[in-house]
mmCIF file of C-alpha atoms in Angstrom:
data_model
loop_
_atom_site.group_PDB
_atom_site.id
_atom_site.type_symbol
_atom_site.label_atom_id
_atom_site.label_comp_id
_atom_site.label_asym_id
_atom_site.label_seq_id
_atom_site.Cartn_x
_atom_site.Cartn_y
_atom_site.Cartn_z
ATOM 1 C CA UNK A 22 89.331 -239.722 131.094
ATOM 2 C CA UNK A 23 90.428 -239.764 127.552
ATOM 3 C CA UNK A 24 87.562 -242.082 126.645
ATOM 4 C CA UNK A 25 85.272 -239.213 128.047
ATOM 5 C CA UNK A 26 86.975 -236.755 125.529
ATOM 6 C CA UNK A 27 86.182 -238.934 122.831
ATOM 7 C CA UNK A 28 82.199 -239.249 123.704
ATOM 8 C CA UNK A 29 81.890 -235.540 123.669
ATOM 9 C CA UNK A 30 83.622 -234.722 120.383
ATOM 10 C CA UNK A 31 81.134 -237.258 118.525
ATOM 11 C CA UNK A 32 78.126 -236.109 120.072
ATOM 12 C CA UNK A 33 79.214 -232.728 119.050
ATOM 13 C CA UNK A 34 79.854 -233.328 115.249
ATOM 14 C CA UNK A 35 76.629 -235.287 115.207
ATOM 15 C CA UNK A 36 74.803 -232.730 116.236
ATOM 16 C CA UNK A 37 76.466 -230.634 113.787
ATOM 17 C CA UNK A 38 75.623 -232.717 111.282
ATOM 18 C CA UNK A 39 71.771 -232.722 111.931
ATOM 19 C CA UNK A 40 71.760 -228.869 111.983
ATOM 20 C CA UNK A 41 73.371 -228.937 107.989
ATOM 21 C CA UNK A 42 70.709 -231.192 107.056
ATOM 22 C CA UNK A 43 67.868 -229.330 108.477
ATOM 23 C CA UNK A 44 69.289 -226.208 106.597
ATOM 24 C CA UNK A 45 69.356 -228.146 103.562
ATOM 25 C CA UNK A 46 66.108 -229.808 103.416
ATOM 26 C CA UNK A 47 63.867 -227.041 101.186
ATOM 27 C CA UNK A 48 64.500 -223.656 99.858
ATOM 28 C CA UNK A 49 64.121 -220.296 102.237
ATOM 29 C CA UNK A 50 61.380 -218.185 101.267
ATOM 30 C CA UNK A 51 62.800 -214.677 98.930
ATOM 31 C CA UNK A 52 62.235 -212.050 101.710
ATOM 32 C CA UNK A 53 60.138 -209.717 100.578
ATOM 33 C CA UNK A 54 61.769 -206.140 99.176
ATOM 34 C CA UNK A 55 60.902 -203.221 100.898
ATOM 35 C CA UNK A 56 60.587 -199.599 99.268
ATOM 36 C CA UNK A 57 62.762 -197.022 99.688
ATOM 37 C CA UNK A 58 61.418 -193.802 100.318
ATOM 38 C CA UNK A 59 62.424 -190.995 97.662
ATOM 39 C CA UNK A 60 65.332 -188.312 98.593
ATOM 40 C CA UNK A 61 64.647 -185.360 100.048
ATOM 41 C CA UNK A 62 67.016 -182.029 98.761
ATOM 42 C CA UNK A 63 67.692 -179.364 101.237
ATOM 43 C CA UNK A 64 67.943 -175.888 98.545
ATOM 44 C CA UNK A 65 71.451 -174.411 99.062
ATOM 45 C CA UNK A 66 72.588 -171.354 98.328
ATOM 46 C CA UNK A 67 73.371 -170.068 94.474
ATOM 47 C CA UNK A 68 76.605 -171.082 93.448
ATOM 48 C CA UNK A 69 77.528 -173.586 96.218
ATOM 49 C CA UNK A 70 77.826 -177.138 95.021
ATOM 50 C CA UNK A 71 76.899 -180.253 97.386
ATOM 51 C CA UNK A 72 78.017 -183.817 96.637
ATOM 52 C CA UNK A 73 74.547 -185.661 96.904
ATOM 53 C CA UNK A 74 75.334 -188.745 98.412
ATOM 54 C CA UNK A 75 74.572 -192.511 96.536
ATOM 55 C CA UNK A 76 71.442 -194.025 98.123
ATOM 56 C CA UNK A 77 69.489 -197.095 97.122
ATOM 57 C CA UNK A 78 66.111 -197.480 95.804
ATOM 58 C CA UNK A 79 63.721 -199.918 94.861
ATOM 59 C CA UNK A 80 62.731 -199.678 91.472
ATOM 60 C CA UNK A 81 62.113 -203.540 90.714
ATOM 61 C CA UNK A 82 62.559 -206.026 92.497
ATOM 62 C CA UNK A 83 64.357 -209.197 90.469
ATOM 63 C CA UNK A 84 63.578 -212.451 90.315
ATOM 64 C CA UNK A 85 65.870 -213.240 92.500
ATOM 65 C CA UNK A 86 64.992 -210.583 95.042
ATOM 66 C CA UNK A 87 68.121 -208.256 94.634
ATOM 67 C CA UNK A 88 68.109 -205.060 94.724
ATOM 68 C CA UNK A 89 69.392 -202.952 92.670
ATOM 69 C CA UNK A 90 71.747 -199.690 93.700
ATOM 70 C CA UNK A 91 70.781 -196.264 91.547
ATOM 71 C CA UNK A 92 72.534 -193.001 91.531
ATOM 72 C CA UNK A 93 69.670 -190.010 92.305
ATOM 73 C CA UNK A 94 69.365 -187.835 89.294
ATOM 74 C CA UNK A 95 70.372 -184.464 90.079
ATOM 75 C CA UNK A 96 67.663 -181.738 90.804
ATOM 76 C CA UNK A 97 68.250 -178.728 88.814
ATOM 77 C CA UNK A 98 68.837 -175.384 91.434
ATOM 78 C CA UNK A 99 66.284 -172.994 90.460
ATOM 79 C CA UNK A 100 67.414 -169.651 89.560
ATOM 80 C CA UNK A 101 67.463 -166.657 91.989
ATOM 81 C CA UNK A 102 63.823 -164.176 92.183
ATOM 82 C CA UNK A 103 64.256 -161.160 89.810
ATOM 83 C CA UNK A 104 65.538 -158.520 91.981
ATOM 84 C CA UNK A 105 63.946 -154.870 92.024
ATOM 85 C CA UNK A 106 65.530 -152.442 89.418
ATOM 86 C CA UNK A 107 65.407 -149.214 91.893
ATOM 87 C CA UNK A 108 62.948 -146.468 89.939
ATOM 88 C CA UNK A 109 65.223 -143.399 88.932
ATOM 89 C CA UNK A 110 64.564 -140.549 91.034
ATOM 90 C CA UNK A 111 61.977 -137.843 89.898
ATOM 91 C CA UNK A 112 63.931 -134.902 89.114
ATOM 92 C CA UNK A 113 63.167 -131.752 91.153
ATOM 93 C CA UNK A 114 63.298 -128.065 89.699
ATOM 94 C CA UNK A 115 66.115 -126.435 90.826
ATOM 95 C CA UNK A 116 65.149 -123.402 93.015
ATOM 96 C CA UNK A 117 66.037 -119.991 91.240
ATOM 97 C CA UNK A 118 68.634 -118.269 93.512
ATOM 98 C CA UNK A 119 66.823 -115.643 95.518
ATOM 99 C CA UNK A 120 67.701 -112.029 94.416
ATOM 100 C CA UNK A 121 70.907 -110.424 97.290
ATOM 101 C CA UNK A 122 69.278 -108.089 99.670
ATOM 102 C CA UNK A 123 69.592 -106.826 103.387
ATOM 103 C CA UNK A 124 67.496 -107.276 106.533
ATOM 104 C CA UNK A 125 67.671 -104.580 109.049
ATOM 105 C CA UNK A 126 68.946 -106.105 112.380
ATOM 106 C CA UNK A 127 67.349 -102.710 114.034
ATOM 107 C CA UNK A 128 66.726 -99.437 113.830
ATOM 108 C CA UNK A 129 69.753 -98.494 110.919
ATOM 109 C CA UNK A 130 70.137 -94.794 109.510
ATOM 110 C CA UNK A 131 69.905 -95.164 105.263
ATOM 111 C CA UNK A 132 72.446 -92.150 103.885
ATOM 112 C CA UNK A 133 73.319 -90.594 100.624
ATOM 113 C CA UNK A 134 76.552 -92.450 100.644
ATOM 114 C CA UNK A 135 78.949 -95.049 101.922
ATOM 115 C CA UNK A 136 79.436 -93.169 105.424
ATOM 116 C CA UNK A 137 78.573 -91.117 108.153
ATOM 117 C CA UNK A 138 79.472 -87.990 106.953
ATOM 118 C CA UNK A 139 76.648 -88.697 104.411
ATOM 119 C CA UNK A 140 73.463 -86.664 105.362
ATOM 120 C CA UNK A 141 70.677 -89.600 106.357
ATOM 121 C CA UNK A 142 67.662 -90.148 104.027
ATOM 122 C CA UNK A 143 65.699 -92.638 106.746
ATOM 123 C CA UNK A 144 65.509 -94.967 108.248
ATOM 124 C CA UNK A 145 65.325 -98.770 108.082
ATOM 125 C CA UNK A 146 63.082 -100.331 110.773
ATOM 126 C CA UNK A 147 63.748 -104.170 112.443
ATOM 127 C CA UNK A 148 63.540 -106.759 109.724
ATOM 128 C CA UNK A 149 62.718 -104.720 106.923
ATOM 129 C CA UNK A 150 63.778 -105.988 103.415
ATOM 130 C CA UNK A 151 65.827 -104.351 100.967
ATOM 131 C CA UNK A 152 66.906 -104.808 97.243
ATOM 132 C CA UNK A 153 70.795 -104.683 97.102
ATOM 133 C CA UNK A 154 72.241 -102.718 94.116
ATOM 134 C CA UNK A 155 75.762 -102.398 94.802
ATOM 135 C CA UNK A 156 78.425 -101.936 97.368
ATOM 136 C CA UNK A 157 81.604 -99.498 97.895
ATOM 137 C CA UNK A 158 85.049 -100.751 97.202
ATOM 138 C CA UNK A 159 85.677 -101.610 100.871
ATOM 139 C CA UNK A 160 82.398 -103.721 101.349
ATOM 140 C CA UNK A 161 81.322 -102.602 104.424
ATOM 141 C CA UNK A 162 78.603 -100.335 102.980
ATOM 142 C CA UNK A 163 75.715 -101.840 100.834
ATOM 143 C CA UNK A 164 73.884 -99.853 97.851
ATOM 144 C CA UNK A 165 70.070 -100.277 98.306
ATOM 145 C CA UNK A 166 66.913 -99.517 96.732
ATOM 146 C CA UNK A 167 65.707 -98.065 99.646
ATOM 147 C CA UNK A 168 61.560 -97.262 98.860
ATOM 148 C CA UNK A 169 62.298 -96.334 94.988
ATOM 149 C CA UNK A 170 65.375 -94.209 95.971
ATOM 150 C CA UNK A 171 69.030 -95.133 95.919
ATOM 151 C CA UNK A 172 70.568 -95.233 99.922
ATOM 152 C CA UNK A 173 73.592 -96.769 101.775
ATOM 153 C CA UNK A 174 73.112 -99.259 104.840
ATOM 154 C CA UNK A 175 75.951 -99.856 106.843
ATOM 155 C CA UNK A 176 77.209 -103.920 106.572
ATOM 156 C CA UNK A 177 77.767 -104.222 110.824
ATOM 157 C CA UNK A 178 73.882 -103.509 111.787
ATOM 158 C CA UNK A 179 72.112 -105.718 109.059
ATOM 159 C CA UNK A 180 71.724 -109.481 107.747
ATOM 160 C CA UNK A 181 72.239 -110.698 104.046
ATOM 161 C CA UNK A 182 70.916 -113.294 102.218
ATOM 162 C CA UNK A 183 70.555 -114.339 98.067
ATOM 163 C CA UNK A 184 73.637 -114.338 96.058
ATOM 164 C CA UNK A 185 75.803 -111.569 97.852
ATOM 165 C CA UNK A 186 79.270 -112.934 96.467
ATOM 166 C CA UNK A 187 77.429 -111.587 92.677
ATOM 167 C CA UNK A 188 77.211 -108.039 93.795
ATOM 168 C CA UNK A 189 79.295 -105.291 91.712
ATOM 169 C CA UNK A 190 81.339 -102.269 93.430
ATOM 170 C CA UNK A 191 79.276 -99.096 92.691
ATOM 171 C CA UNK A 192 81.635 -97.409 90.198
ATOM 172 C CA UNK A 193 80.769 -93.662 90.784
ATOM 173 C CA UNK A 194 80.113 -92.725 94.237
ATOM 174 C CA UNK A 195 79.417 -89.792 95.297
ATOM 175 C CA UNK A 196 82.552 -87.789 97.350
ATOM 176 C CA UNK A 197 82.032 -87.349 101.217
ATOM 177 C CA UNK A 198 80.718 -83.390 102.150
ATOM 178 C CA UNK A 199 83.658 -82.238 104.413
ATOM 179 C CA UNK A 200 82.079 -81.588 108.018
ATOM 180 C CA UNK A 201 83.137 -78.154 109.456
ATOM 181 C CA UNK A 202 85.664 -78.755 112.212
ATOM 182 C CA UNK A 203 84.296 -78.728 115.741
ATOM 183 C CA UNK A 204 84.400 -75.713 117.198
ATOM 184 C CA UNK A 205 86.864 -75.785 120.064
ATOM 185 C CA UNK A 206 85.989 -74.410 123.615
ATOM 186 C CA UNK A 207 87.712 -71.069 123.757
ATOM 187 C CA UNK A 208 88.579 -70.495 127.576
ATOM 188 C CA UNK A 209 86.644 -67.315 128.564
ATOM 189 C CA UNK A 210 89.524 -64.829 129.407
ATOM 190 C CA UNK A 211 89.104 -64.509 133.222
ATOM 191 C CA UNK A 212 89.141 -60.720 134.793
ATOM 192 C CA UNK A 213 92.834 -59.800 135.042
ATOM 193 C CA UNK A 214 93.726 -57.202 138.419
ATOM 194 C CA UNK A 215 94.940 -53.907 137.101
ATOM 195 C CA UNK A 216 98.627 -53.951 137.171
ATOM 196 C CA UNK A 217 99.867 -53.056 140.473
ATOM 197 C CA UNK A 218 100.949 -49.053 140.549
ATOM 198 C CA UNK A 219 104.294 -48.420 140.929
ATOM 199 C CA UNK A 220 103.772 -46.545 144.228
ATOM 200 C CA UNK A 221 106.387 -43.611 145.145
ATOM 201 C CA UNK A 222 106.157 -45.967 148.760
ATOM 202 C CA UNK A 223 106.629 -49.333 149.789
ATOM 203 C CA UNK A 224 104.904 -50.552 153.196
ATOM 204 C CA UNK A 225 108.034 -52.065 154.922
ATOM 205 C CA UNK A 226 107.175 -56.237 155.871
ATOM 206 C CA UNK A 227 107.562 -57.481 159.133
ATOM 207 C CA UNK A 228 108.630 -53.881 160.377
ATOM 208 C CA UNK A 229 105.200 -53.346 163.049
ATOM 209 C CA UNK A 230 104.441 -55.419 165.729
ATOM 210 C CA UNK A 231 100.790 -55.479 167.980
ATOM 211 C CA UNK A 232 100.671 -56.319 171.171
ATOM 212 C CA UNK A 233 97.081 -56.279 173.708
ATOM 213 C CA UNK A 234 96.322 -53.165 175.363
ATOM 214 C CA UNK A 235 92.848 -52.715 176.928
ATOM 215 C CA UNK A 236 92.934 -49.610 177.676
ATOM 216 C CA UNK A 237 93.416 -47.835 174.470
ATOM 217 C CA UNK A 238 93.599 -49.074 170.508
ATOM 218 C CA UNK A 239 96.419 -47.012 169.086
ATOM 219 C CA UNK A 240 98.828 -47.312 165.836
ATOM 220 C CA UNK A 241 102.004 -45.249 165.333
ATOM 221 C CA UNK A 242 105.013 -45.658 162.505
ATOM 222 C CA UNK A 243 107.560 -43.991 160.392
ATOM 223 C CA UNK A 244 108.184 -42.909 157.219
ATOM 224 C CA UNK A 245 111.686 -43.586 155.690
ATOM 225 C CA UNK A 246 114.056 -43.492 152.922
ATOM 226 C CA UNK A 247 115.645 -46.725 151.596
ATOM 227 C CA UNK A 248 118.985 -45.336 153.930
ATOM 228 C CA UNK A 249 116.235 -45.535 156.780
ATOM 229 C CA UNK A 250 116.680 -42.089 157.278
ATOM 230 C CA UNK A 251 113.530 -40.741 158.350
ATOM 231 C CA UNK A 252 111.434 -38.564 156.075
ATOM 232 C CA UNK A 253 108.983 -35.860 157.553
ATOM 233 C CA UNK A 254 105.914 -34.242 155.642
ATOM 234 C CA UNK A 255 104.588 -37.402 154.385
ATOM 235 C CA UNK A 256 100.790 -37.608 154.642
ATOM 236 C CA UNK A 257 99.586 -40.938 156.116
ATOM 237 C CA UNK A 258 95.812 -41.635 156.444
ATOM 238 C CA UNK A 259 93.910 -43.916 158.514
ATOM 239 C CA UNK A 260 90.390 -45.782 157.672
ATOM 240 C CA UNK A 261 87.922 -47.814 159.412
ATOM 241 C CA UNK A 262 84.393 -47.674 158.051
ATOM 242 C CA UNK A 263 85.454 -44.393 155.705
ATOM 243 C CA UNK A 264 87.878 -41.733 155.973
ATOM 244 C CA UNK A 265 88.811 -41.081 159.430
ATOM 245 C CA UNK A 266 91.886 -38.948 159.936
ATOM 246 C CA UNK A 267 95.292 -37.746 157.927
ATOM 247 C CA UNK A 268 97.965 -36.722 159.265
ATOM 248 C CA UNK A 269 101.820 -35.833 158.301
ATOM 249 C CA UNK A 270 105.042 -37.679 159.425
ATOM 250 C CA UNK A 271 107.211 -35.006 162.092
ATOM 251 C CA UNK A 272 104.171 -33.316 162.290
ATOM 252 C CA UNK A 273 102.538 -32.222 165.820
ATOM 253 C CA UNK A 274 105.887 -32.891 167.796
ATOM 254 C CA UNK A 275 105.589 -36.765 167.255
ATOM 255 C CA UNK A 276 109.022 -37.074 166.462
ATOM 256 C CA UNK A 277 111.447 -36.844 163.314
ATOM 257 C CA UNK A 278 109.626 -39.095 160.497
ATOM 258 C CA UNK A 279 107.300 -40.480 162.898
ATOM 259 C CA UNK A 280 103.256 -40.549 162.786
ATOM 260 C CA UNK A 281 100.691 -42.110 165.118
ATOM 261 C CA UNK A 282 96.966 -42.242 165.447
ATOM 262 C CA UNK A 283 94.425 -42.844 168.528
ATOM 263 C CA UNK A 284 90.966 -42.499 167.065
ATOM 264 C CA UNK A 285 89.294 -44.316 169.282
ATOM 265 C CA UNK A 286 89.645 -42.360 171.979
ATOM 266 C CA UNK A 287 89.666 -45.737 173.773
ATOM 267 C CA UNK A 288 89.489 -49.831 172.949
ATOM 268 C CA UNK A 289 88.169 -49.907 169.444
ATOM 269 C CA UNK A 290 84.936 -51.716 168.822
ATOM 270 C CA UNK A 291 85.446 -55.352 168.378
ATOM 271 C CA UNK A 292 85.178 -56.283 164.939
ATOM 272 C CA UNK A 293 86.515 -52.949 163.499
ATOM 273 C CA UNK A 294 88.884 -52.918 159.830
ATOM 274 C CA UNK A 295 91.188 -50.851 160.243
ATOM 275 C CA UNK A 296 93.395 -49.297 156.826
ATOM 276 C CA UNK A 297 96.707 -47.004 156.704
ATOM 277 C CA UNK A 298 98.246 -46.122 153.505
ATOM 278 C CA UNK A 299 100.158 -42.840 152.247
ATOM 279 C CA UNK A 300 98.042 -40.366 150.430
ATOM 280 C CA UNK A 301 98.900 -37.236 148.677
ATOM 281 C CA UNK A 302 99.664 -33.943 151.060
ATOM 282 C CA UNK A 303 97.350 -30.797 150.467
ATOM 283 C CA UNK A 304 99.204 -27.737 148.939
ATOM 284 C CA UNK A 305 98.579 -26.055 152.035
ATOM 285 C CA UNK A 306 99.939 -27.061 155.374
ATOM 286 C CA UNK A 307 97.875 -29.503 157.704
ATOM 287 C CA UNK A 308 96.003 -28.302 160.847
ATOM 288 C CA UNK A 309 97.419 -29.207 164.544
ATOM 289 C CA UNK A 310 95.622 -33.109 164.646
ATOM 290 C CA UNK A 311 95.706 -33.364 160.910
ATOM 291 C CA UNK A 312 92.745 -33.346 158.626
ATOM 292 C CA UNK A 313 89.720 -35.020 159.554
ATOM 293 C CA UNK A 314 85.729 -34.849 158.871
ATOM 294 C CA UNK A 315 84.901 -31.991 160.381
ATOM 295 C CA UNK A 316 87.679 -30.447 157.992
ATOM 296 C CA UNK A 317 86.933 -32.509 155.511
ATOM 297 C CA UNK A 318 90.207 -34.503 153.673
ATOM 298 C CA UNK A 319 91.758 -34.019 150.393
ATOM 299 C CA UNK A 320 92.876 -36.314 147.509
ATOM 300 C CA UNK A 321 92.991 -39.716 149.436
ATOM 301 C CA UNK A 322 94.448 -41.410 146.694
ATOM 302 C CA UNK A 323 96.710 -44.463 147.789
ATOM 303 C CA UNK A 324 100.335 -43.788 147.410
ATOM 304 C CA UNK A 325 101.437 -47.287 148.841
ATOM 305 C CA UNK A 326 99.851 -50.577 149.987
ATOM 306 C CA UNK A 327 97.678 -50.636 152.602
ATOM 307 C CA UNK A 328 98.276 -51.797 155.940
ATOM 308 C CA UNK A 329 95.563 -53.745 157.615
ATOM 309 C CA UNK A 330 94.228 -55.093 160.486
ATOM 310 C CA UNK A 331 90.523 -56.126 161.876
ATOM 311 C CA UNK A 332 90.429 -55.055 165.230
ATOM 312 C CA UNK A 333 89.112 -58.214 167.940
ATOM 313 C CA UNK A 334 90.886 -57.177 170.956
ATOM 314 C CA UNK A 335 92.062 -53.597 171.696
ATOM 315 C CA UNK A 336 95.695 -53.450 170.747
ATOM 316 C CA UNK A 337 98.830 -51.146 170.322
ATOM 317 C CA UNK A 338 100.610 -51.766 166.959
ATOM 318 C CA UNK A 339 103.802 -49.853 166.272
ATOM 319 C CA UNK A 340 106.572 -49.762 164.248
ATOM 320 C CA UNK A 341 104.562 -49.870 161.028
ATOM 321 C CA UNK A 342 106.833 -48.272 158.532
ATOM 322 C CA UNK A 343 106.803 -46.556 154.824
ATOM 323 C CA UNK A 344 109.520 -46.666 152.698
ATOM 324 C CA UNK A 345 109.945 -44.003 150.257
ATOM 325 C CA UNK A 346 111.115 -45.239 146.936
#
């Protein structure tokens, strides 16, 4: 076994040997050089500085065959394209400031003055144009050349334009005319009743009552002081549709201060006003049945209130009493 060992490590030196000598026996042919292509340089931007990195190139090849290791010259950045200097702008003409004036907004009344209570010169019509010339101290009234004359335009009913903030306070203006006060309705005095006579009798309230009676219309009363003591020869008249009768209170055996009519000489028509009231007494003394129109009547002037009654059912009303004052 170790003789074995032995045989292999000599066969493998000899061939070891063999493989030097081959190696040895004539010089290897100088490989040719090969060129190295040029660097390409990527542009970066201004101001930013890349480390170009070391290549090799071929310039000449030695006798030997070596090559020899160069540093790339450094390309120079170009500079940046001339940028555009911007063109100043053309100047413009500056407009002129347009002249203040007013617009009418409608139909506006043009007056004397800064107010109603000046008396109107015309009239401005929708969107008409006016020269201002002024305004009043409150600015709520503009001064205008209104068609060659000077007129007011109220400031709430019209539109400005132009350089209002330049216009000047009018310094004489013109005082406001004083308007006459309006006339005041004056009530129209109404027709006033003649005052009420002091009549020498007073028809007694509530002193008369009426109650039906079919068969005949009647009225009877008294006349009496304000003792209620009766009072005879007091003339008492009765009226429906004129004069009708008179008669005198005690008179014709009617009683003491008493005085009663039946004219009818039945129910009176339905319908019929009927009036009693005290009247003055003739100088002379009455007939039997009073004065009527067959005697004809005298001074019938009322001497008290009247008592009355429109007839619609025959009736019999008594009690109804004067009261002498």
């Amino acid at each position: 076994m170790q003789t074995r060992k032995v045989i292999l490590s000599l066969t493998f030196i000899l061939m070891l040997a063999m493989v030097v000598a081959g190696c040895g026996a004539k010089d290897a042919p100088a490989p040719t050089p090969t060129r190295t292509p040029n660097p390409t340089f990527t542009s970066t931007p201004e101001g930013q500085v890349v480390n170009a990195p070391l290549f090799e190139q071929d310039v000449n090849a030695t006798a030997t065959g070596e090559s020899v290791a160069v540093l790339p010259t450094d390309t120079p950045t170009p500079p940046p394209p001339p940028t555009d200097t911007p063109a100043p702008p053309t100047p413009t003409d500056t407009p002129t400031p347009a002249p203040p004036s007013v617009i009418a907004n409608q139909v506006v009344n043009v007056r004397s003055g800064p107010g109603t209570a000046y008396r109107v010169i015309g009239q401005a019509q929708p969107n008409q144009k006016f020269p201002i010339t002024g305004k009043n101290p409150q600015g709520d009234w503009w001064q205008i050349d209104f068609n060659g004359q000077t007129g007011w335009i109220i400031d709430s009913l019209v539109a400005k334009e132009g350089q209002i903030d330049t216009v000047q306070v009018v310094a004489s203006i013109p005082p406001a005319p004083t308007r006459p006060p309006k006339p005041t309705n004056t009530p129209i005095p109404q027709p006033t009743q003649p005052p009420k006579p002091a009549y020498p009798y007073t028809l007694g309230q509530g002193t008369w009552r009426c109650d039906p009676n079919p068969g005949t219309t009647y009225f009877n009363g008294f006349v009496r002081d304000r003792n209620n003591n009766p009072v005879n020869g007091v003339c008492v008249h009765i009226a429906f549709y004129g004069p009708r009768n008179t008669k005198c209170s005690g008179c014709d055996g009617v009683g003491n201060g008493a005085w009663g009519f039946s004219p009818f000489g039945g129910p009176a028509p339905k319908g019929t006003p009927v009036e009693i009231y005290v009247v003055p007494c003739p100088s002379s003394p009455l007939p039997a049945g009073g004065l009527t129109e067959s005697t004809g009547f005298g001074d019938l002037t009322p001497m008290s209130d009247k008592w009355t009654m429109t007839i619609n059912d025959s009736v019999q009303c008594t009690g109804i009493t004067f009261y002498k004052n």
